[in-house]
Amino acid sequence: MPAPAKSTAATSTRRRTSRTSEAQRAKLENYYRQMLLVRRFEERAQRAYLQAYIGGYCHLNLGEEAAIVGLLDALDPHDYLFTNYREHGYAIAKGIEPERVMAELYGRTDGVSKGWGGSMHMFDVEHRLLGGYGIVGGQLPIATGTALALQYQDRSEVVMCTMGDGTTAIGAFHESLNLAALWKLPIVYVIINNGLGMGTDVAHASAEPELYKRAAAYRMPSARVDGADPEATASAALQAVEAARGGTPYLLEVMTERLRGHSVVDPAKYRSTDETTRLKGADPVVLFAARLLERGVLDQAALDVIDTETAARIDAVAQFAEASPEPDVSTLFDHTYATPVPNDSRRLPGSPLFAPAPFPGRPA
């Protein structure tokens, strides 16, 4: 008969394992809930664009859901995030309410940027999302400067700066990585490699298609990770963030799929039938749900409940955005600059720069 002490120890071990398992199950379920929320949000955004509720440019995160959730899980709430114009999911994962994100897409006053930014210009100081940049690579120098400011002030925050694969070909990419490496800045550069720069595949645009290897030119550590796996992405991102927090900048390449065109209006006719067929089996949300079923984390009934709850939430998000008022034209320039700028023009589009000269013979 086993000794009581051994029996107690075995029971304690089982309890610790059970607690760990439950914590992990909760984390995985939360990953799935976030991924599905981003998916349903983007699907509704596409629908709203086609219904003309959303104007301008609109680029969706369809296919990046696992990458978004994994990357943002590695950041602390006080860390800073810079993104490009494909950023709706990142804004939501950073903690900004989906209602405010959708209202911004609708151009309404309850939006993240009070309706004046739109799809490409999410910005929220409270959640430390500092853009949303419409210019390819425009976020890199600013993110690098933010990391320098954090270092200069001896603060503990880290900057994460995401970009598309096409951004690695521009000068600002190389200049930013070079300075970050020289000055040992607390920044993680993340390449979201979906295989296409608009309609050009990476192999035809980059002499070195394994983009993470570009960091070697700056003696910067780097890695590549499967962006369809939120667990793997979170683990790789945490390693990168910890390195940056210790003064070693990092380049992380996250391999994803772009399930639709470059933007909502892009029919992606440059894709072959075989590639379109392959993409149907590469959906990260479907793949992760199947993995949770296989591992016994969730059953089909639980997945159905999450789907129903998420659909209801997105309906409420769209209703909130539609009910939000449109901004008054008089507020167009209210937040152009953080502080007053001398000689800043307050003209509306089409207004003359100077008052028209008096016409001879006509009353002033």
PDB file of C-alpha atoms in Angstrom, residues 113-216:
ATOM      1  CA  SER A 113     -10.258  59.288 -34.861  1.00  0.00           C
ATOM      2  CA  LYS A 114     -13.622  61.052 -34.520  1.00  0.00           C
ATOM      3  CA  GLY A 115     -14.623  59.981 -38.013  1.00  0.00           C
ATOM      4  CA  TRP A 116     -11.923  61.916 -39.858  1.00  0.00           C
ATOM      5  CA  GLY A 117      -9.353  59.123 -40.203  1.00  0.00           C
ATOM      6  CA  GLY A 118     -11.282  56.253 -41.711  1.00  0.00           C
ATOM      7  CA  SER A 119     -10.031  52.751 -42.340  1.00  0.00           C
ATOM      8  CA  MET A 120      -6.325  53.521 -42.693  1.00  0.00           C
ATOM      9  CA  HIS A 121      -5.814  55.927 -39.786  1.00  0.00           C
ATOM     10  CA  MET A 122      -6.733  54.333 -36.458  1.00  0.00           C
ATOM     11  CA  PHE A 123      -5.101  56.184 -33.559  1.00  0.00           C
ATOM     12  CA  ASP A 124      -5.661  55.899 -29.823  1.00  0.00           C
ATOM     13  CA  VAL A 125      -3.201  57.258 -27.272  1.00  0.00           C
ATOM     14  CA  GLU A 126      -4.971  55.559 -24.366  1.00  0.00           C
ATOM     15  CA  HIS A 127      -4.426  52.099 -25.883  1.00  0.00           C
ATOM     16  CA  ARG A 128      -1.065  53.165 -27.318  1.00  0.00           C
ATOM     17  CA  LEU A 129      -1.961  52.438 -30.905  1.00  0.00           C
ATOM     18  CA  LEU A 130      -0.162  55.229 -32.744  1.00  0.00           C
ATOM     19  CA  GLY A 131      -1.379  54.479 -36.305  1.00  0.00           C
ATOM     20  CA  GLY A 132      -2.633  53.313 -38.890  1.00  0.00           C
ATOM     21  CA  TYR A 133      -0.379  54.689 -41.740  1.00  0.00           C
ATOM     22  CA  GLY A 134      -1.566  55.002 -45.330  1.00  0.00           C
ATOM     23  CA  ILE A 135       1.916  55.537 -46.798  1.00  0.00           C
ATOM     24  CA  VAL A 136       3.818  52.265 -47.268  1.00  0.00           C
ATOM     25  CA  GLY A 137       6.554  52.226 -44.620  1.00  0.00           C
ATOM     26  CA  GLY A 138       5.527  55.596 -43.203  1.00  0.00           C
ATOM     27  CA  GLN A 139       5.254  54.059 -39.744  1.00  0.00           C
ATOM     28  CA  LEU A 140       8.840  52.756 -39.572  1.00  0.00           C
ATOM     29  CA  PRO A 141      10.806  55.983 -38.928  1.00  0.00           C
ATOM     30  CA  ILE A 142       8.177  57.208 -36.467  1.00  0.00           C
ATOM     31  CA  ALA A 143       8.127  53.900 -34.583  1.00  0.00           C
ATOM     32  CA  THR A 144      11.927  53.915 -34.473  1.00  0.00           C
ATOM     33  CA  GLY A 145      11.872  57.473 -33.127  1.00  0.00           C
ATOM     34  CA  THR A 146       9.383  56.437 -30.457  1.00  0.00           C
ATOM     35  CA  ALA A 147      11.708  53.615 -29.386  1.00  0.00           C
ATOM     36  CA  LEU A 148      14.552  56.163 -29.168  1.00  0.00           C
ATOM     37  CA  ALA A 149      12.375  58.419 -26.986  1.00  0.00           C
ATOM     38  CA  LEU A 150      11.597  55.503 -24.658  1.00  0.00           C
ATOM     39  CA  GLN A 151      15.289  54.668 -24.376  1.00  0.00           C
ATOM     40  CA  TYR A 152      16.199  58.337 -23.813  1.00  0.00           C
ATOM     41  CA  GLN A 153      13.674  58.561 -20.973  1.00  0.00           C
ATOM     42  CA  ASP A 154      14.827  55.227 -19.526  1.00  0.00           C
ATOM     43  CA  ARG A 155      11.318  53.768 -19.711  1.00  0.00           C
ATOM     44  CA  SER A 156      10.341  50.090 -19.789  1.00  0.00           C
ATOM     45  CA  GLU A 157       7.923  50.098 -22.740  1.00  0.00           C
ATOM     46  CA  VAL A 158       8.583  48.353 -26.034  1.00  0.00           C
ATOM     47  CA  VAL A 159       7.507  49.375 -29.536  1.00  0.00           C
ATOM     48  CA  MET A 160       6.082  46.850 -31.993  1.00  0.00           C
ATOM     49  CA  CYS A 161       5.971  47.991 -35.609  1.00  0.00           C
ATOM     50  CA  THR A 162       4.175  45.805 -38.142  1.00  0.00           C
ATOM     51  CA  MET A 163       4.449  46.092 -41.921  1.00  0.00           C
ATOM     52  CA  GLY A 164       3.668  44.194 -45.102  1.00  0.00           C
ATOM     53  CA  ASP A 165       6.245  42.208 -47.044  1.00  0.00           C
ATOM     54  CA  GLY A 166       6.468  44.887 -49.740  1.00  0.00           C
ATOM     55  CA  THR A 167       7.678  47.433 -47.186  1.00  0.00           C
ATOM     56  CA  THR A 168      11.012  45.637 -46.841  1.00  0.00           C
ATOM     57  CA  ALA A 169      12.058  46.987 -50.255  1.00  0.00           C
ATOM     58  CA  ILE A 170      11.959  50.668 -49.320  1.00  0.00           C
ATOM     59  CA  GLY A 171      14.744  52.790 -47.885  1.00  0.00           C
ATOM     60  CA  ALA A 172      13.000  53.562 -44.592  1.00  0.00           C
ATOM     61  CA  PHE A 173      13.046  49.845 -43.728  1.00  0.00           C
ATOM     62  CA  HIS A 174      16.824  49.624 -43.975  1.00  0.00           C
ATOM     63  CA  GLU A 175      17.460  53.005 -42.380  1.00  0.00           C
ATOM     64  CA  SER A 176      15.214  52.158 -39.419  1.00  0.00           C
ATOM     65  CA  LEU A 177      16.728  48.728 -38.787  1.00  0.00           C
ATOM     66  CA  ASN A 178      20.238  50.136 -39.087  1.00  0.00           C
ATOM     67  CA  LEU A 179      19.623  52.866 -36.511  1.00  0.00           C
ATOM     68  CA  ALA A 180      17.764  50.516 -34.184  1.00  0.00           C
ATOM     69  CA  ALA A 181      20.686  48.106 -34.224  1.00  0.00           C
ATOM     70  CA  LEU A 182      23.287  50.858 -33.758  1.00  0.00           C
ATOM     71  CA  TRP A 183      21.437  52.432 -30.854  1.00  0.00           C
ATOM     72  CA  LYS A 184      20.074  49.178 -29.360  1.00  0.00           C
ATOM     73  CA  LEU A 185      16.500  50.428 -29.355  1.00  0.00           C
ATOM     74  CA  PRO A 186      13.563  48.624 -27.671  1.00  0.00           C
ATOM     75  CA  ILE A 187      11.655  47.793 -30.841  1.00  0.00           C
ATOM     76  CA  VAL A 188      10.306  44.724 -32.618  1.00  0.00           C
ATOM     77  CA  TYR A 189       9.814  45.019 -36.370  1.00  0.00           C
ATOM     78  CA  VAL A 190       7.215  42.563 -37.647  1.00  0.00           C
ATOM     79  CA  ILE A 191       6.850  41.617 -41.312  1.00  0.00           C
ATOM     80  CA  ILE A 192       3.387  40.275 -42.056  1.00  0.00           C
ATOM     81  CA  ASN A 193       4.282  38.221 -45.110  1.00  0.00           C
ATOM     82  CA  ASN A 194       1.087  37.230 -46.923  1.00  0.00           C
ATOM     83  CA  GLY A 195       3.042  36.376 -50.054  1.00  0.00           C
ATOM     84  CA  LEU A 196       1.830  39.319 -52.098  1.00  0.00           C
ATOM     85  CA  GLY A 197       2.734  42.982 -52.416  1.00  0.00           C
ATOM     86  CA  MET A 198      -0.645  44.026 -53.822  1.00  0.00           C
ATOM     87  CA  GLY A 199      -0.609  41.621 -56.809  1.00  0.00           C
ATOM     88  CA  THR A 200       3.114  40.783 -57.045  1.00  0.00           C
ATOM     89  CA  ASP A 201       4.373  37.691 -55.238  1.00  0.00           C
ATOM     90  CA  VAL A 202       7.409  37.999 -52.983  1.00  0.00           C
ATOM     91  CA  ALA A 203       9.639  35.765 -55.100  1.00  0.00           C
ATOM     92  CA  HIS A 204       9.313  38.225 -58.013  1.00  0.00           C
ATOM     93  CA  ALA A 205       9.858  41.284 -55.824  1.00  0.00           C
ATOM     94  CA  SER A 206      12.679  40.280 -53.474  1.00  0.00           C
ATOM     95  CA  ALA A 207      16.036  38.738 -54.360  1.00  0.00           C
ATOM     96  CA  GLU A 208      15.937  37.224 -50.851  1.00  0.00           C
ATOM     97  CA  PRO A 209      12.380  35.942 -50.365  1.00  0.00           C
ATOM     98  CA  GLU A 210      13.092  34.776 -46.800  1.00  0.00           C
ATOM     99  CA  LEU A 211      12.646  38.290 -45.546  1.00  0.00           C
ATOM    100  CA  TYR A 212      13.672  37.734 -41.921  1.00  0.00           C
ATOM    101  CA  LYS A 213      17.229  37.132 -43.184  1.00  0.00           C
ATOM    102  CA  ARG A 214      17.514  40.824 -44.049  1.00  0.00           C
ATOM    103  CA  ALA A 215      18.183  41.463 -40.358  1.00  0.00           C
ATOM    104  CA  ALA A 216      21.589  39.793 -40.724  1.00  0.00           C
TER     105      ALA A 216
END
